[in-house]
Amino acid sequence: MKINASLFALLPGVVSAFTTTPLAATTAGRSSSSNTILQAFEEEIGVTAPLGFWDPLGLLKDADQERFNRLRYVELKHARISMLAIVGHLTTGAGVRLGGDIDLQGTSFSDVPAGLAALSKIAPAGLAQIVAFVGFLELAVMKDVTGDGEFIGDFRNDAIDFGWDVFSPEEQERKRTIELNQGRAAMMGILALMVHEQLDNNPYMINGLIGHPVDFNAGF
């Protein structure tokens, strides 16, 4: 199986020109202030080699900590969703299904193909239930409900821990970095899987390149 992914990092750089004119001095002052802000973000989780601190779209230009925290929250949320999507795509692509029926009309889980093709087999009411469930998670579960989160994306809410508190600060930072980088790869990976499925029904194209092609959704 293949996960067509690449690391993706969000973070910026600014170039300033300095002259002796009053106007240039003002510009230089603004640039210096902006550079100071950016340097603060260079120490954040996720600034890793080889890209380091990289923001090609300038999303953090003149941003404050609140802006950074918002972008990091959104990045983590999409990263976690994408990691689950990759696992789901690989699992169903391998033919694993739940038993029983998915609706009252007798459509079994085994009748539902993998990938985007699955949407064509799910009734509108079923899709509405999925959207409603995701909305519930977004609004009531996947957030810092208690307000006790130690960092952006800390959704333990005094209900689940998995031994996090026994890790050293260095280990906690390492694990957060791994999650973020794996999530960035997963965001690119699930996008690639969907694109290649729509192009030629060959999402696992790497398998074909190495001589082990996958007949994706064969029999559906």
mmCIF file of C-alpha atoms in Angstrom:
data_model
loop_
_atom_site.group_PDB
_atom_site.id
_atom_site.type_symbol
_atom_site.label_atom_id
_atom_site.label_comp_id
_atom_site.label_asym_id
_atom_site.label_seq_id
_atom_site.Cartn_x
_atom_site.Cartn_y
_atom_site.Cartn_z
ATOM 1 C CA MET A 1 0.000 0.000 0.000
ATOM 2 C CA LYS A 2 1.067 3.559 -0.521
ATOM 3 C CA ILE A 3 0.516 6.794 1.166
ATOM 4 C CA ASN A 4 1.366 9.480 -1.349
ATOM 5 C CA ALA A 5 2.372 12.158 1.099
ATOM 6 C CA SER A 6 4.778 14.964 1.665
ATOM 7 C CA LEU A 7 5.549 16.992 4.720
ATOM 8 C CA PHE A 8 3.847 20.326 4.789
ATOM 9 C CA ALA A 9 4.829 23.098 7.168
ATOM 10 C CA LEU A 10 3.278 26.525 7.705
ATOM 11 C CA LEU A 11 5.628 29.330 8.844
ATOM 12 C CA PRO A 12 7.138 32.649 7.358
ATOM 13 C CA GLY A 13 10.068 34.893 6.417
ATOM 14 C CA VAL A 14 10.342 38.628 5.781
ATOM 15 C CA VAL A 15 13.005 40.620 3.930
ATOM 16 C CA SER A 16 13.535 44.316 4.739
ATOM 17 C CA ALA A 17 15.561 47.095 3.126
ATOM 18 C CA PHE A 18 17.255 49.765 5.222
ATOM 19 C CA THR A 19 18.266 53.286 4.160
ATOM 20 C CA THR A 20 18.996 56.517 5.998
ATOM 21 C CA THR A 21 15.811 58.364 4.978
ATOM 22 C CA PRO A 22 13.117 58.941 7.627
ATOM 23 C CA LEU A 23 10.562 56.973 5.590
ATOM 24 C CA ALA A 24 12.936 54.040 5.245
ATOM 25 C CA ALA A 25 13.654 54.184 8.953
ATOM 26 C CA THR A 26 9.925 53.893 9.667
ATOM 27 C CA THR A 27 9.673 50.946 7.304
ATOM 28 C CA ALA A 28 12.694 49.396 8.913
ATOM 29 C CA GLY A 29 11.079 49.782 12.332
ATOM 30 C CA ARG A 30 7.957 47.981 11.180
ATOM 31 C CA SER A 31 10.060 45.250 9.585
ATOM 32 C CA SER A 32 12.116 44.867 12.731
ATOM 33 C CA SER A 33 8.932 44.477 14.773
ATOM 34 C CA SER A 34 7.596 41.934 12.285
ATOM 35 C CA ASN A 35 10.875 39.999 12.355
ATOM 36 C CA THR A 36 10.744 39.915 16.146
ATOM 37 C CA ILE A 37 7.264 38.375 15.980
ATOM 38 C CA LEU A 38 8.387 35.809 13.425
ATOM 39 C CA GLN A 39 11.440 34.885 15.475
ATOM 40 C CA ALA A 40 9.108 34.085 18.373
ATOM 41 C CA PHE A 41 7.262 31.594 16.155
ATOM 42 C CA GLU A 42 10.555 29.943 15.146
ATOM 43 C CA GLU A 43 10.589 28.186 18.519
ATOM 44 C CA GLU A 44 7.111 26.702 18.108
ATOM 45 C CA ILE A 45 6.359 22.994 17.775
ATOM 46 C CA GLY A 46 6.541 21.899 14.136
ATOM 47 C CA VAL A 47 9.503 24.008 13.044
ATOM 48 C CA THR A 48 11.655 21.114 11.891
ATOM 49 C CA ALA A 49 14.337 20.310 9.336
ATOM 50 C CA PRO A 50 14.709 20.498 6.416
ATOM 51 C CA LEU A 51 12.206 23.333 5.870
ATOM 52 C CA GLY A 52 12.515 24.935 9.276
ATOM 53 C CA PHE A 53 10.453 28.094 9.695
ATOM 54 C CA TRP A 54 8.520 28.345 6.423
ATOM 55 C CA ASP A 55 5.408 30.315 5.502
ATOM 56 C CA PRO A 56 5.266 30.641 1.692
ATOM 57 C CA LEU A 57 1.769 32.181 1.765
ATOM 58 C CA GLY A 58 2.655 34.763 4.384
ATOM 59 C CA LEU A 59 -0.165 33.670 6.686
ATOM 60 C CA LEU A 60 1.811 34.720 9.741
ATOM 61 C CA LYS A 61 3.036 38.059 8.446
ATOM 62 C CA ASP A 62 2.361 40.637 11.187
ATOM 63 C CA ALA A 63 0.441 37.937 13.084
ATOM 64 C CA ASP A 64 0.143 37.927 16.863
ATOM 65 C CA GLN A 65 0.091 34.899 19.140
ATOM 66 C CA GLU A 66 -3.707 34.663 18.954
ATOM 67 C CA ARG A 67 -3.543 34.434 15.153
ATOM 68 C CA PHE A 68 -0.843 31.768 15.349
ATOM 69 C CA ASN A 69 -2.839 29.762 17.888
ATOM 70 C CA ARG A 70 -5.904 29.843 15.639
ATOM 71 C CA LEU A 71 -3.933 28.605 12.626
ATOM 72 C CA ARG A 72 -2.267 25.892 14.697
ATOM 73 C CA TYR A 73 -5.693 24.761 15.999
ATOM 74 C CA VAL A 74 -7.046 24.479 12.457
ATOM 75 C CA GLU A 75 -3.895 22.729 11.251
ATOM 76 C CA LEU A 76 -4.061 20.140 14.032
ATOM 77 C CA LYS A 77 -7.766 19.517 13.499
ATOM 78 C CA HIS A 78 -7.343 18.851 9.795
ATOM 79 C CA ALA A 79 -4.197 16.815 10.466
ATOM 80 C CA ARG A 80 -6.034 14.492 12.848
ATOM 81 C CA ILE A 81 -8.962 14.084 10.477
ATOM 82 C CA SER A 82 -6.564 13.312 7.627
ATOM 83 C CA MET A 83 -4.695 10.687 9.634
ATOM 84 C CA LEU A 84 -7.994 8.942 10.378
ATOM 85 C CA ALA A 85 -8.949 9.252 6.703
ATOM 86 C CA ILE A 86 -5.696 7.612 5.588
ATOM 87 C CA VAL A 87 -6.245 4.700 7.976
ATOM 88 C CA GLY A 88 -9.850 4.334 6.803
ATOM 89 C CA HIS A 89 -8.850 4.457 3.144
ATOM 90 C CA LEU A 90 -6.165 1.802 3.564
ATOM 91 C CA THR A 91 -8.417 -0.415 5.690
ATOM 92 C CA THR A 92 -11.402 -0.380 3.329
ATOM 93 C CA GLY A 93 -9.078 -0.532 0.326
ATOM 94 C CA ALA A 94 -7.765 -3.807 1.738
ATOM 95 C CA GLY A 95 -11.315 -5.167 1.785
ATOM 96 C CA VAL A 96 -12.021 -4.912 5.506
ATOM 97 C CA ARG A 97 -15.693 -4.196 6.252
ATOM 98 C CA LEU A 98 -18.065 -4.254 9.188
ATOM 99 C CA GLY A 99 -20.709 -6.947 9.228
ATOM 100 C CA GLY A 100 -24.404 -6.288 8.718
ATOM 101 C CA ASP A 101 -26.276 -3.614 6.786
ATOM 102 C CA ILE A 102 -25.639 0.085 6.482
ATOM 103 C CA ASP A 103 -29.306 1.018 5.912
ATOM 104 C CA LEU A 104 -32.847 -0.325 6.247
ATOM 105 C CA GLN A 105 -32.989 -1.154 2.549
ATOM 106 C CA GLY A 106 -30.541 -4.017 3.038
ATOM 107 C CA THR A 107 -27.362 -2.421 1.676
ATOM 108 C CA SER A 108 -24.568 -4.256 3.454
ATOM 109 C CA PHE A 109 -21.251 -2.729 4.403
ATOM 110 C CA SER A 110 -19.624 -5.212 2.037
ATOM 111 C CA ASP A 111 -21.562 -3.599 -0.823
ATOM 112 C CA VAL A 112 -19.894 -0.238 -0.238
ATOM 113 C CA PRO A 113 -16.667 0.407 -2.177
ATOM 114 C CA ALA A 114 -13.649 2.221 -0.760
ATOM 115 C CA GLY A 115 -12.624 5.821 -1.258
ATOM 116 C CA LEU A 116 -14.841 8.517 -2.744
ATOM 117 C CA ALA A 117 -16.837 5.848 -4.566
ATOM 118 C CA ALA A 118 -18.441 4.970 -1.223
ATOM 119 C CA LEU A 119 -20.463 8.189 -1.319
ATOM 120 C CA SER A 120 -22.482 6.887 -4.268
ATOM 121 C CA LYS A 121 -23.682 3.912 -2.193
ATOM 122 C CA ILE A 122 -24.806 5.836 0.877
ATOM 123 C CA ALA A 123 -28.357 7.172 0.934
ATOM 124 C CA PRO A 124 -28.870 10.946 1.427
ATOM 125 C CA ALA A 125 -30.229 10.283 4.921
ATOM 126 C CA GLY A 126 -27.042 8.384 5.753
ATOM 127 C CA LEU A 127 -24.853 11.225 4.515
ATOM 128 C CA ALA A 128 -26.926 13.640 6.590
ATOM 129 C CA GLN A 129 -26.298 11.494 9.674
ATOM 130 C CA ILE A 130 -22.559 11.541 8.988
ATOM 131 C CA VAL A 131 -22.562 15.337 8.643
ATOM 132 C CA ALA A 132 -24.625 15.697 11.824
ATOM 133 C CA PHE A 133 -22.258 13.423 13.755
ATOM 134 C CA VAL A 134 -19.207 15.324 12.554
ATOM 135 C CA GLY A 135 -20.923 18.579 13.534
ATOM 136 C CA PHE A 136 -21.611 17.209 17.009
ATOM 137 C CA LEU A 137 -17.973 16.225 17.444
ATOM 138 C CA GLU A 138 -16.849 19.636 16.213
ATOM 139 C CA LEU A 139 -19.137 21.608 18.521
ATOM 140 C CA ALA A 140 -19.212 19.493 21.666
ATOM 141 C CA VAL A 141 -16.377 16.975 21.822
ATOM 142 C CA MET A 142 -13.235 17.820 19.861
ATOM 143 C CA LYS A 143 -12.446 20.999 21.754
ATOM 144 C CA ASP A 144 -11.042 22.162 25.070
ATOM 145 C CA VAL A 145 -14.336 21.831 26.916
ATOM 146 C CA THR A 146 -12.934 22.248 30.436
ATOM 147 C CA GLY A 147 -10.555 25.085 29.585
ATOM 148 C CA ASP A 148 -7.691 23.171 31.216
ATOM 149 C CA GLY A 149 -5.807 22.324 28.023
ATOM 150 C CA GLU A 150 -2.064 22.718 28.383
ATOM 151 C CA PHE A 151 -1.491 23.500 24.698
ATOM 152 C CA ILE A 152 -3.351 24.034 21.439
ATOM 153 C CA GLY A 153 -5.082 20.772 20.533
ATOM 154 C CA ASP A 154 -5.143 19.385 24.085
ATOM 155 C CA PHE A 155 -8.637 17.846 24.135
ATOM 156 C CA ARG A 156 -8.194 15.430 27.044
ATOM 157 C CA ASN A 157 -10.858 17.292 29.032
ATOM 158 C CA ASP A 158 -10.043 15.370 32.221
ATOM 159 C CA ALA A 159 -11.553 12.274 30.600
ATOM 160 C CA ILE A 160 -8.690 10.543 28.795
ATOM 161 C CA ASP A 161 -4.938 10.733 29.201
ATOM 162 C CA PHE A 162 -3.062 7.651 27.904
ATOM 163 C CA GLY A 163 -0.250 8.393 30.362
ATOM 164 C CA TRP A 164 0.574 11.822 28.931
ATOM 165 C CA ASP A 165 1.415 13.298 32.326
ATOM 166 C CA VAL A 166 4.115 10.706 33.020
ATOM 167 C CA PHE A 167 6.149 11.782 29.977
ATOM 168 C CA SER A 168 8.996 14.233 30.425
ATOM 169 C CA PRO A 169 8.633 17.684 28.812
ATOM 170 C CA GLU A 170 11.136 16.619 26.140
ATOM 171 C CA GLU A 171 9.151 13.475 25.326
ATOM 172 C CA GLN A 172 5.898 15.434 25.227
ATOM 173 C CA GLU A 173 7.443 17.898 22.770
ATOM 174 C CA ARG A 174 8.752 15.038 20.634
ATOM 175 C CA LYS A 175 5.358 13.354 20.503
ATOM 176 C CA ARG A 176 3.577 16.610 19.629
ATOM 177 C CA THR A 177 6.081 17.201 16.835
ATOM 178 C CA ILE A 178 5.545 13.672 15.510
ATOM 179 C CA GLU A 179 1.776 14.136 15.533
ATOM 180 C CA LEU A 180 2.013 17.437 13.690
ATOM 181 C CA ASN A 181 4.412 16.173 11.025
ATOM 182 C CA GLN A 182 2.492 12.932 10.516
ATOM 183 C CA GLY A 183 -0.679 14.985 10.205
ATOM 184 C CA ARG A 184 0.888 17.250 7.604
ATOM 185 C CA ALA A 185 1.928 14.192 5.617
ATOM 186 C CA ALA A 186 -1.576 12.736 5.981
ATOM 187 C CA MET A 187 -3.206 15.931 4.686
ATOM 188 C CA MET A 188 -1.144 15.719 1.515
ATOM 189 C CA GLY A 189 -1.572 11.943 1.379
ATOM 190 C CA ILE A 190 -5.376 11.802 1.545
ATOM 191 C CA LEU A 191 -5.586 14.601 -1.023
ATOM 192 C CA ALA A 192 -3.347 12.597 -3.364
ATOM 193 C CA LEU A 193 -5.401 9.431 -2.853
ATOM 194 C CA MET A 194 -8.628 11.238 -3.734
ATOM 195 C CA VAL A 195 -7.123 12.979 -6.759
ATOM 196 C CA HIS A 196 -5.630 9.792 -8.224
ATOM 197 C CA GLU A 197 -8.833 7.878 -7.585
ATOM 198 C CA GLN A 198 -10.725 10.417 -9.662
ATOM 199 C CA LEU A 199 -8.074 10.601 -12.371
ATOM 200 C CA ASP A 200 -7.749 6.897 -13.217
ATOM 201 C CA ASN A 201 -9.112 4.901 -10.268
ATOM 202 C CA ASN A 202 -5.544 4.200 -9.200
ATOM 203 C CA PRO A 203 -4.999 5.883 -5.831
ATOM 204 C CA TYR A 204 -2.147 3.535 -4.895
ATOM 205 C CA MET A 205 -0.096 4.470 -7.939
ATOM 206 C CA ILE A 206 3.228 3.831 -6.191
ATOM 207 C CA ASN A 207 2.369 0.139 -6.038
ATOM 208 C CA GLY A 208 2.144 0.080 -9.831
ATOM 209 C CA LEU A 209 5.489 1.813 -10.172
ATOM 210 C CA ILE A 210 7.195 -0.882 -8.123
ATOM 211 C CA GLY A 211 5.513 -3.722 -9.974
ATOM 212 C CA HIS A 212 2.660 -4.507 -7.569
ATOM 213 C CA PRO A 213 -0.410 -2.693 -8.933
ATOM 214 C CA VAL A 214 -3.606 -2.617 -6.885
ATOM 215 C CA ASP A 215 -6.911 -3.262 -8.669
ATOM 216 C CA PHE A 216 -8.725 -0.660 -6.620
ATOM 217 C CA ASN A 217 -12.393 -1.409 -5.868
ATOM 218 C CA ALA A 218 -12.317 -4.498 -8.058
ATOM 219 C CA GLY A 219 -15.751 -6.109 -8.188
ATOM 220 C CA PHE A 220 -17.707 -2.948 -7.407
#
